[in-house]
Amino acid sequence: MNILLNEQPAQIDAGTTLHRLREQFKPEADLVILNGFPVADDRPLEPGDQVVLIRRGEQPSPEELEALMVSRHTPGVHRRVKSGTVAIAGVGGLGSAIAVALARVGVGHLVVADFDVVEPSNLNRQQYFVDQIGLPKVEALRENLARINPYVKVSAFHGRLTAENIPALFAEADVIVEAFDAANQKAMLTETVLTRMRPKPLVAASGLAGFAPSNTVVTRRAAANFYLVGDGETAARPGEGLMAPRVGIAAHHQANAVLRLLLGEEPA
């Protein structure tokens, strides 16, 4: 029967068990993942099962690395998201966290755009490091993503997004993410995508400042192919700042909405 072993097709005898497979192919493995979940007990394998054998602490070969990185995914997800392209407008608190999440899940191509550089006040919520202060955010993010998942292609645009350049810069995207701070930039991008780039899906955010309860951040469908994350109320202003926990919650709402769109599922 046919199974996937470390993401590669393999043919094994009917009746083969998980432990017998380990003894046959990698007896030193001390972590066995079956269909996305680590298991310790022995059990018969079924046709189509996906098995990953890992020896903790071992440095895998480049050929093995990608298979091992996606071993905890729900089966079938990786092959579908690897062909996806996602454009992220703004790589501050939201955009940098969204990019990290999508790189970890294995989205094949990320297009990231931002005009700004990393500065100290960013570090309370954005996915950058002290030694990256002064670097363009898109370049710092590209470095960080390469360390997380070298199999993700990252295209970086360091400059201001405008209604004129967005359609060309984001033409390849299957999904576009709005991750700006400024209200006028949010409005410009939303209007550009919804009027000039239909029917590309847009995932935007509004209302994530402060430390209000986590569960007030929701994902909702605001219009056809337009999804909005946040509580819709708590804008950043004097006396109410942007902080890592709630920004991270909203960012991961947005990343999960993107993942569901790439998998053909309704985000809200």
PDB file of C-alpha atoms in Angstrom:
ATOM      1  CA  MET A   1       0.000   0.000   0.000  1.00  0.00           C
ATOM      2  CA  ASN A   2       1.027   3.595  -0.544  1.00  0.00           C
ATOM      3  CA  ILE A   3       1.757   6.113   2.216  1.00  0.00           C
ATOM      4  CA  LEU A   4       3.701   9.357   2.561  1.00  0.00           C
ATOM      5  CA  LEU A   5       6.916   8.972   4.564  1.00  0.00           C
ATOM      6  CA  ASN A   6       8.638  12.271   5.387  1.00  0.00           C
ATOM      7  CA  GLU A   7       6.458  13.865   2.670  1.00  0.00           C
ATOM      8  CA  GLN A   8       7.741  11.408   0.049  1.00  0.00           C
ATOM      9  CA  PRO A   9       5.619   8.637  -1.526  1.00  0.00           C
ATOM     10  CA  ALA A  10       6.520   5.209  -0.154  1.00  0.00           C
ATOM     11  CA  GLN A  11       5.173   1.739  -0.793  1.00  0.00           C
ATOM     12  CA  ILE A  12       4.968  -0.624   2.170  1.00  0.00           C
ATOM     13  CA  ASP A  13       3.533  -4.061   2.841  1.00  0.00           C
ATOM     14  CA  ALA A  14      -0.082  -4.327   3.942  1.00  0.00           C
ATOM     15  CA  GLY A  15      -0.241  -4.877   7.700  1.00  0.00           C
ATOM     16  CA  THR A  16       2.860  -2.815   8.420  1.00  0.00           C
ATOM     17  CA  THR A  17       2.656  -1.101  11.790  1.00  0.00           C
ATOM     18  CA  LEU A  18       4.032   2.265  12.822  1.00  0.00           C
ATOM     19  CA  HIS A  19       6.852   0.786  14.908  1.00  0.00           C
ATOM     20  CA  ARG A  20       7.784  -1.693  12.199  1.00  0.00           C
ATOM     21  CA  LEU A  21       8.013   1.180   9.749  1.00  0.00           C
ATOM     22  CA  ARG A  22      10.301   3.073  12.140  1.00  0.00           C
ATOM     23  CA  GLU A  23      12.554   0.031  12.552  1.00  0.00           C
ATOM     24  CA  GLN A  24      12.743  -0.355   8.795  1.00  0.00           C
ATOM     25  CA  PHE A  25      13.476   3.240   7.806  1.00  0.00           C
ATOM     26  CA  LYS A  26      14.806   5.166  10.840  1.00  0.00           C
ATOM     27  CA  PRO A  27      15.232   3.116  14.022  1.00  0.00           C
ATOM     28  CA  GLU A  28      16.928   6.000  15.842  1.00  0.00           C
ATOM     29  CA  ALA A  29      13.812   8.207  15.497  1.00  0.00           C
ATOM     30  CA  ASP A  30      12.408   9.208  18.898  1.00  0.00           C
ATOM     31  CA  LEU A  31       9.506  11.282  17.605  1.00  0.00           C
ATOM     32  CA  VAL A  32       6.884   9.720  15.342  1.00  0.00           C
ATOM     33  CA  ILE A  33       4.190  11.905  13.821  1.00  0.00           C
ATOM     34  CA  LEU A  34       1.172  10.256  12.222  1.00  0.00           C
ATOM     35  CA  ASN A  35      -1.173  12.429  10.169  1.00  0.00           C
ATOM     36  CA  GLY A  36      -0.002  15.604  11.903  1.00  0.00           C
ATOM     37  CA  PHE A  37      -0.077  14.271  15.476  1.00  0.00           C
ATOM     38  CA  PRO A  38       2.727  12.756  17.580  1.00  0.00           C
ATOM     39  CA  VAL A  39       1.956   9.204  18.701  1.00  0.00           C
ATOM     40  CA  ALA A  40       3.851   6.817  20.962  1.00  0.00           C
ATOM     41  CA  ASP A  41       1.850   3.603  20.698  1.00  0.00           C
ATOM     42  CA  ASP A  42       2.120   1.109  17.865  1.00  0.00           C
ATOM     43  CA  ARG A  43      -0.773   0.754  15.430  1.00  0.00           C
ATOM     44  CA  PRO A  44      -1.463  -0.616  11.941  1.00  0.00           C
ATOM     45  CA  LEU A  45      -0.975   1.810   9.093  1.00  0.00           C
ATOM     46  CA  GLU A  46      -3.680   2.590   6.552  1.00  0.00           C
ATOM     47  CA  PRO A  47      -3.315   3.515   2.867  1.00  0.00           C
ATOM     48  CA  GLY A  48      -2.734   7.256   2.506  1.00  0.00           C
ATOM     49  CA  ASP A  49      -1.319   7.711   6.005  1.00  0.00           C
ATOM     50  CA  GLN A  50       1.333  10.415   6.411  1.00  0.00           C
ATOM     51  CA  VAL A  51       4.239   9.529   8.686  1.00  0.00           C
ATOM     52  CA  VAL A  52       7.213  11.646   9.729  1.00  0.00           C
ATOM     53  CA  LEU A  53      10.134  10.126  11.637  1.00  0.00           C
ATOM     54  CA  ILE A  54      12.313  12.554  13.581  1.00  0.00           C
ATOM     55  CA  ARG A  55      15.383  12.136  15.771  1.00  0.00           C
ATOM     56  CA  ARG A  56      15.364  15.011  18.248  1.00  0.00           C
ATOM     57  CA  GLY A  57      18.364  17.306  17.983  1.00  0.00           C
ATOM     58  CA  GLU A  58      19.469  15.963  14.629  1.00  0.00           C
ATOM     59  CA  GLN A  59      20.280  18.466  11.907  1.00  0.00           C
ATOM     60  CA  PRO A  60      18.299  17.290   8.873  1.00  0.00           C
ATOM     61  CA  SER A  61      19.542  17.494   5.312  1.00  0.00           C
ATOM     62  CA  PRO A  62      18.146  20.329   3.176  1.00  0.00           C
ATOM     63  CA  GLU A  63      16.009  17.742   1.386  1.00  0.00           C
ATOM     64  CA  GLU A  64      14.487  16.548   4.662  1.00  0.00           C
ATOM     65  CA  LEU A  65      14.092  19.916   6.352  1.00  0.00           C
ATOM     66  CA  GLU A  66      10.935  21.156   4.644  1.00  0.00           C
ATOM     67  CA  ALA A  67       9.146  17.838   5.200  1.00  0.00           C
ATOM     68  CA  LEU A  68      10.012  17.898   8.889  1.00  0.00           C
ATOM     69  CA  MET A  69       8.946  21.528   9.272  1.00  0.00           C
ATOM     70  CA  VAL A  70       5.404  20.780   8.106  1.00  0.00           C
ATOM     71  CA  SER A  71       5.028  17.494   9.942  1.00  0.00           C
ATOM     72  CA  ARG A  72       2.603  18.973  12.517  1.00  0.00           C
ATOM     73  CA  HIS A  73       0.314  20.479   9.873  1.00  0.00           C
ATOM     74  CA  THR A  74      -3.110  19.012   9.308  1.00  0.00           C
ATOM     75  CA  PRO A  75      -2.542  16.555   6.415  1.00  0.00           C
ATOM     76  CA  GLY A  76      -3.105  18.061   2.983  1.00  0.00           C
ATOM     77  CA  VAL A  77      -2.567  21.666   4.033  1.00  0.00           C
ATOM     78  CA  HIS A  78       1.052  22.138   3.009  1.00  0.00           C
ATOM     79  CA  ARG A  79       0.696  21.149  -0.633  1.00  0.00           C
ATOM     80  CA  ARG A  80      -2.194  23.564  -1.050  1.00  0.00           C
ATOM     81  CA  VAL A  81      -0.694  26.627   0.649  1.00  0.00           C
ATOM     82  CA  LYS A  82       2.754  26.231  -0.909  1.00  0.00           C
ATOM     83  CA  SER A  83       1.362  27.368  -4.257  1.00  0.00           C
ATOM     84  CA  GLY A  84      -0.209  30.468  -2.698  1.00  0.00           C
ATOM     85  CA  THR A  85       0.914  34.101  -2.959  1.00  0.00           C
ATOM     86  CA  VAL A  86      -0.050  36.613  -0.268  1.00  0.00           C
ATOM     87  CA  ALA A  87       0.624  40.365  -0.379  1.00  0.00           C
ATOM     88  CA  ILE A  88       0.984  42.243   2.922  1.00  0.00           C
ATOM     89  CA  ALA A  89       0.644  46.042   2.916  1.00  0.00           C
ATOM     90  CA  GLY A  90       2.539  47.328   5.935  1.00  0.00           C
ATOM     91  CA  VAL A  91       4.894  45.183   8.013  1.00  0.00           C
ATOM     92  CA  GLY A  92       4.618  46.762  11.443  1.00  0.00           C
ATOM     93  CA  GLY A  93       2.913  45.119  14.412  1.00  0.00           C
ATOM     94  CA  LEU A  94       0.250  43.397  12.358  1.00  0.00           C
ATOM     95  CA  GLY A  95       2.091  42.765   9.108  1.00  0.00           C
ATOM     96  CA  SER A  96       5.311  41.392  10.582  1.00  0.00           C
ATOM     97  CA  ALA A  97       3.378  38.935  12.800  1.00  0.00           C
ATOM     98  CA  ILE A  98       1.130  37.906   9.900  1.00  0.00           C
ATOM     99  CA  ALA A  99       4.184  37.274   7.714  1.00  0.00           C
ATOM    100  CA  VAL A 100       5.827  35.131  10.397  1.00  0.00           C
ATOM    101  CA  ALA A 101       2.662  33.053  10.846  1.00  0.00           C
ATOM    102  CA  LEU A 102       2.234  32.535   7.104  1.00  0.00           C
ATOM    103  CA  ALA A 103       5.915  31.638   6.674  1.00  0.00           C
ATOM    104  CA  ARG A 104       5.627  29.054   9.447  1.00  0.00           C
ATOM    105  CA  VAL A 105       2.588  27.520   7.782  1.00  0.00           C
ATOM    106  CA  GLY A 106       4.501  27.345   4.488  1.00  0.00           C
ATOM    107  CA  VAL A 107       2.796  29.844   2.170  1.00  0.00           C
ATOM    108  CA  GLY A 108       4.968  29.728  -0.936  1.00  0.00           C
ATOM    109  CA  HIS A 109       5.341  33.419  -1.809  1.00  0.00           C
ATOM    110  CA  LEU A 110       4.982  36.516   0.370  1.00  0.00           C
ATOM    111  CA  VAL A 111       5.022  40.024  -1.098  1.00  0.00           C
ATOM    112  CA  VAL A 112       5.778  42.534   1.683  1.00  0.00           C
ATOM    113  CA  ALA A 113       5.610  46.306   1.285  1.00  0.00           C
ATOM    114  CA  ASP A 114       6.473  49.134   3.678  1.00  0.00           C
ATOM    115  CA  PHE A 115       8.311  52.480   3.455  1.00  0.00           C
ATOM    116  CA  ASP A 116       9.532  52.580   7.063  1.00  0.00           C
ATOM    117  CA  VAL A 117      12.662  51.508   8.962  1.00  0.00           C
ATOM    118  CA  VAL A 118      12.906  49.617  12.253  1.00  0.00           C
ATOM    119  CA  GLU A 119      13.081  51.986  15.233  1.00  0.00           C
ATOM    120  CA  PRO A 120      13.164  51.340  18.993  1.00  0.00           C
ATOM    121  CA  SER A 121       9.480  52.063  19.677  1.00  0.00           C
ATOM    122  CA  ASN A 122       8.547  49.263  17.252  1.00  0.00           C
ATOM    123  CA  LEU A 123      10.097  46.577  19.391  1.00  0.00           C
ATOM    124  CA  ASN A 124       7.216  46.408  21.910  1.00  0.00           C
ATOM    125  CA  ARG A 125       5.040  44.590  19.358  1.00  0.00           C
ATOM    126  CA  GLN A 126       6.791  44.090  16.013  1.00  0.00           C
ATOM    127  CA  GLN A 127       8.771  41.014  14.955  1.00  0.00           C
ATOM    128  CA  TYR A 128      12.205  42.657  14.802  1.00  0.00           C
ATOM    129  CA  PHE A 129      15.351  42.717  16.946  1.00  0.00           C
ATOM    130  CA  VAL A 130      17.502  45.417  18.544  1.00  0.00           C
ATOM    131  CA  ASP A 131      20.347  44.835  16.082  1.00  0.00           C
ATOM    132  CA  GLN A 132      17.953  45.552  13.198  1.00  0.00           C
ATOM    133  CA  ILE A 133      17.241  49.154  14.249  1.00  0.00           C
ATOM    134  CA  GLY A 134      17.729  51.398  11.233  1.00  0.00           C
ATOM    135  CA  LEU A 135      17.140  48.694   8.630  1.00  0.00           C
ATOM    136  CA  PRO A 136      14.220  48.975   6.218  1.00  0.00           C
ATOM    137  CA  LYS A 137      11.475  46.851   7.772  1.00  0.00           C
ATOM    138  CA  VAL A 138      10.957  44.831   4.612  1.00  0.00           C
ATOM    139  CA  GLU A 139      14.656  43.884   4.518  1.00  0.00           C
ATOM    140  CA  ALA A 140      14.764  43.038   8.222  1.00  0.00           C
ATOM    141  CA  LEU A 141      11.621  40.948   7.826  1.00  0.00           C
ATOM    142  CA  ARG A 142      13.044  39.134   4.809  1.00  0.00           C
ATOM    143  CA  GLU A 143      16.104  38.208   6.888  1.00  0.00           C
ATOM    144  CA  ASN A 144      13.950  36.942   9.756  1.00  0.00           C
ATOM    145  CA  LEU A 145      11.630  34.939   7.514  1.00  0.00           C
ATOM    146  CA  ALA A 146      14.609  33.267   5.827  1.00  0.00           C
ATOM    147  CA  ARG A 147      15.761  32.097   9.268  1.00  0.00           C
ATOM    148  CA  ILE A 148      12.289  30.711  10.046  1.00  0.00           C
ATOM    149  CA  ASN A 149      11.474  29.053   6.729  1.00  0.00           C
ATOM    150  CA  PRO A 150      14.038  29.219   3.903  1.00  0.00           C
ATOM    151  CA  TYR A 151      11.546  27.661   1.489  1.00  0.00           C
ATOM    152  CA  VAL A 152       9.303  30.740   1.392  1.00  0.00           C
ATOM    153  CA  LYS A 153       9.964  33.200  -1.447  1.00  0.00           C
ATOM    154  CA  VAL A 154       9.831  36.785  -0.161  1.00  0.00           C
ATOM    155  CA  SER A 155       9.483  39.760  -2.511  1.00  0.00           C
ATOM    156  CA  ALA A 156      10.125  43.058  -0.727  1.00  0.00           C
ATOM    157  CA  PHE A 157       9.077  46.578  -1.778  1.00  0.00           C
ATOM    158  CA  HIS A 158      10.630  49.405   0.233  1.00  0.00           C
ATOM    159  CA  GLY A 159       8.557  52.463  -0.546  1.00  0.00           C
ATOM    160  CA  ARG A 160       5.137  54.003  -0.211  1.00  0.00           C
ATOM    161  CA  LEU A 161       2.135  52.165  -1.541  1.00  0.00           C
ATOM    162  CA  THR A 162      -0.213  54.299  -3.622  1.00  0.00           C
ATOM    163  CA  ALA A 163      -3.395  53.762  -5.576  1.00  0.00           C
ATOM    164  CA  GLU A 164      -1.215  53.873  -8.681  1.00  0.00           C
ATOM    165  CA  ASN A 165       1.379  51.217  -7.779  1.00  0.00           C
ATOM    166  CA  ILE A 166      -0.690  48.739  -5.729  1.00  0.00           C
ATOM    167  CA  PRO A 167      -2.374  46.960  -8.676  1.00  0.00           C
ATOM    168  CA  ALA A 168       0.992  46.135 -10.277  1.00  0.00           C
ATOM    169  CA  LEU A 169       2.870  45.319  -7.068  1.00  0.00           C
ATOM    170  CA  PHE A 170       0.127  42.980  -5.802  1.00  0.00           C
ATOM    171  CA  ALA A 171      -0.983  41.578  -9.166  1.00  0.00           C
ATOM    172  CA  GLU A 172       0.205  38.034  -8.377  1.00  0.00           C
ATOM    173  CA  ALA A 173      -1.437  37.856  -4.957  1.00  0.00           C
ATOM    174  CA  ASP A 174      -4.190  35.349  -4.241  1.00  0.00           C
ATOM    175  CA  VAL A 175      -5.036  37.295  -1.070  1.00  0.00           C
ATOM    176  CA  ILE A 176      -4.152  40.866  -0.041  1.00  0.00           C
ATOM    177  CA  VAL A 177      -3.696  41.900   3.602  1.00  0.00           C
ATOM    178  CA  GLU A 178      -4.131  45.454   4.873  1.00  0.00           C
ATOM    179  CA  ALA A 179      -1.868  45.946   7.897  1.00  0.00           C
ATOM    180  CA  PHE A 180      -1.385  49.709   8.099  1.00  0.00           C
ATOM    181  CA  ASP A 181      -1.588  51.899  11.199  1.00  0.00           C
ATOM    182  CA  ALA A 182      -2.783  55.139   9.582  1.00  0.00           C
ATOM    183  CA  ALA A 183      -6.491  55.486   8.805  1.00  0.00           C
ATOM    184  CA  ASN A 184      -5.906  57.294   5.504  1.00  0.00           C
ATOM    185  CA  GLN A 185      -3.597  54.492   4.284  1.00  0.00           C
ATOM    186  CA  LYS A 186      -6.142  51.862   5.309  1.00  0.00           C
ATOM    187  CA  ALA A 187      -8.863  53.672   3.372  1.00  0.00           C
ATOM    188  CA  MET A 188      -6.676  54.142   0.286  1.00  0.00           C
ATOM    189  CA  LEU A 189      -5.671  50.490   0.096  1.00  0.00           C
ATOM    190  CA  THR A 190      -9.193  49.224   0.757  1.00  0.00           C
ATOM    191  CA  GLU A 191     -10.697  51.436  -1.932  1.00  0.00           C
ATOM    192  CA  THR A 192      -7.977  50.502  -4.424  1.00  0.00           C
ATOM    193  CA  VAL A 193      -8.359  46.758  -3.932  1.00  0.00           C
ATOM    194  CA  LEU A 194     -12.141  46.722  -3.800  1.00  0.00           C
ATOM    195  CA  THR A 195     -12.617  48.949  -6.851  1.00  0.00           C
ATOM    196  CA  ARG A 196      -9.645  48.093  -9.083  1.00  0.00           C
ATOM    197  CA  MET A 197      -8.595  44.568  -8.147  1.00  0.00           C
ATOM    198  CA  ARG A 198     -11.858  42.669  -7.776  1.00  0.00           C
ATOM    199  CA  PRO A 199     -12.416  39.840  -7.007  1.00  0.00           C
ATOM    200  CA  LYS A 200      -9.152  39.480  -5.043  1.00  0.00           C
ATOM    201  CA  PRO A 201      -9.947  38.891  -1.357  1.00  0.00           C
ATOM    202  CA  LEU A 202      -8.858  41.593   1.097  1.00  0.00           C
ATOM    203  CA  VAL A 203      -8.276  40.939   4.813  1.00  0.00           C
ATOM    204  CA  ALA A 204      -8.094  44.186   6.813  1.00  0.00           C
ATOM    205  CA  ALA A 205      -8.040  45.196  10.475  1.00  0.00           C
ATOM    206  CA  SER A 206      -9.734  47.866  12.583  1.00  0.00           C
ATOM    207  CA  GLY A 207      -9.839  48.172  16.384  1.00  0.00           C
ATOM    208  CA  LEU A 208      -7.022  46.435  18.235  1.00  0.00           C
ATOM    209  CA  ALA A 209      -5.429  49.052  20.480  1.00  0.00           C
ATOM    210  CA  GLY A 210      -5.066  48.859  24.244  1.00  0.00           C
ATOM    211  CA  PHE A 211      -5.681  45.843  26.443  1.00  0.00           C
ATOM    212  CA  ALA A 212      -9.435  45.264  26.139  1.00  0.00           C
ATOM    213  CA  PRO A 213     -10.632  41.634  26.427  1.00  0.00           C
ATOM    214  CA  SER A 214      -9.167  39.295  23.847  1.00  0.00           C
ATOM    215  CA  ASN A 215     -12.524  37.945  22.740  1.00  0.00           C
ATOM    216  CA  THR A 216     -13.698  41.336  21.521  1.00  0.00           C
ATOM    217  CA  VAL A 217     -11.406  40.847  18.499  1.00  0.00           C
ATOM    218  CA  VAL A 218     -13.388  39.005  15.849  1.00  0.00           C
ATOM    219  CA  THR A 219     -13.227  38.211  12.141  1.00  0.00           C
ATOM    220  CA  ARG A 220     -16.270  39.224  10.127  1.00  0.00           C
ATOM    221  CA  ARG A 221     -17.238  39.484   6.501  1.00  0.00           C
ATOM    222  CA  ALA A 222     -17.760  43.178   5.759  1.00  0.00           C
ATOM    223  CA  ALA A 223     -18.602  42.758   2.057  1.00  0.00           C
ATOM    224  CA  ALA A 224     -18.014  40.302  -0.765  1.00  0.00           C
ATOM    225  CA  ASN A 225     -14.333  39.242  -0.603  1.00  0.00           C
ATOM    226  CA  PHE A 226     -13.674  41.815   2.142  1.00  0.00           C
ATOM    227  CA  TYR A 227     -12.964  40.552   5.647  1.00  0.00           C
ATOM    228  CA  LEU A 228     -12.414  42.761   8.667  1.00  0.00           C
ATOM    229  CA  VAL A 229     -10.626  41.796  11.891  1.00  0.00           C
ATOM    230  CA  GLY A 230     -10.814  43.677  15.205  1.00  0.00           C
ATOM    231  CA  ASP A 231     -13.384  45.162  17.551  1.00  0.00           C
ATOM    232  CA  GLY A 232     -14.105  48.051  15.182  1.00  0.00           C
ATOM    233  CA  GLU A 233     -13.744  50.607  18.009  1.00  0.00           C
ATOM    234  CA  THR A 234     -10.385  50.812  19.797  1.00  0.00           C
ATOM    235  CA  ALA A 235      -8.186  52.935  17.546  1.00  0.00           C
ATOM    236  CA  ALA A 236      -4.705  53.911  18.732  1.00  0.00           C
ATOM    237  CA  ARG A 237      -4.757  57.416  20.239  1.00  0.00           C
ATOM    238  CA  PRO A 238      -3.176  59.366  23.110  1.00  0.00           C
ATOM    239  CA  GLY A 239      -3.840  57.290  26.218  1.00  0.00           C
ATOM    240  CA  GLU A 240      -4.427  54.042  24.301  1.00  0.00           C
ATOM    241  CA  GLY A 241      -1.398  52.510  22.636  1.00  0.00           C
ATOM    242  CA  LEU A 242      -0.608  49.454  20.556  1.00  0.00           C
ATOM    243  CA  MET A 243       0.782  46.476  22.486  1.00  0.00           C
ATOM    244  CA  ALA A 244       1.980  43.029  21.555  1.00  0.00           C
ATOM    245  CA  PRO A 245      -0.777  40.814  23.040  1.00  0.00           C
ATOM    246  CA  ARG A 246      -3.819  42.376  21.387  1.00  0.00           C
ATOM    247  CA  VAL A 247      -1.976  43.282  18.173  1.00  0.00           C
ATOM    248  CA  GLY A 248      -0.826  39.664  18.028  1.00  0.00           C
ATOM    249  CA  ILE A 249      -4.369  38.368  18.484  1.00  0.00           C
ATOM    250  CA  ALA A 250      -5.601  40.501  15.594  1.00  0.00           C
ATOM    251  CA  ALA A 251      -2.610  39.561  13.426  1.00  0.00           C
ATOM    252  CA  HIS A 252      -3.274  35.880  13.914  1.00  0.00           C
ATOM    253  CA  HIS A 253      -6.968  36.387  13.156  1.00  0.00           C
ATOM    254  CA  GLN A 254      -5.836  37.912   9.877  1.00  0.00           C
ATOM    255  CA  ALA A 255      -3.308  35.138   9.193  1.00  0.00           C
ATOM    256  CA  ASN A 256      -5.919  32.469   9.871  1.00  0.00           C
ATOM    257  CA  ALA A 257      -8.385  34.235   7.570  1.00  0.00           C
ATOM    258  CA  VAL A 258      -5.725  34.170   4.839  1.00  0.00           C
ATOM    259  CA  LEU A 259      -5.057  30.482   5.450  1.00  0.00           C
ATOM    260  CA  ARG A 260      -8.743  29.655   5.221  1.00  0.00           C
ATOM    261  CA  LEU A 261      -9.080  31.619   1.974  1.00  0.00           C
ATOM    262  CA  LEU A 262      -6.118  29.759   0.464  1.00  0.00           C
ATOM    263  CA  LEU A 263      -7.789  26.480   1.464  1.00  0.00           C
ATOM    264  CA  GLY A 264     -11.097  27.528  -0.074  1.00  0.00           C
ATOM    265  CA  GLU A 265     -12.841  28.045   3.259  1.00  0.00           C
ATOM    266  CA  GLU A 266     -14.929  30.989   4.443  1.00  0.00           C
ATOM    267  CA  PRO A 267     -12.881  33.001   7.010  1.00  0.00           C
ATOM    268  CA  ALA A 268     -15.813  34.285   9.055  1.00  0.00           C
TER     269      ALA A 268
END
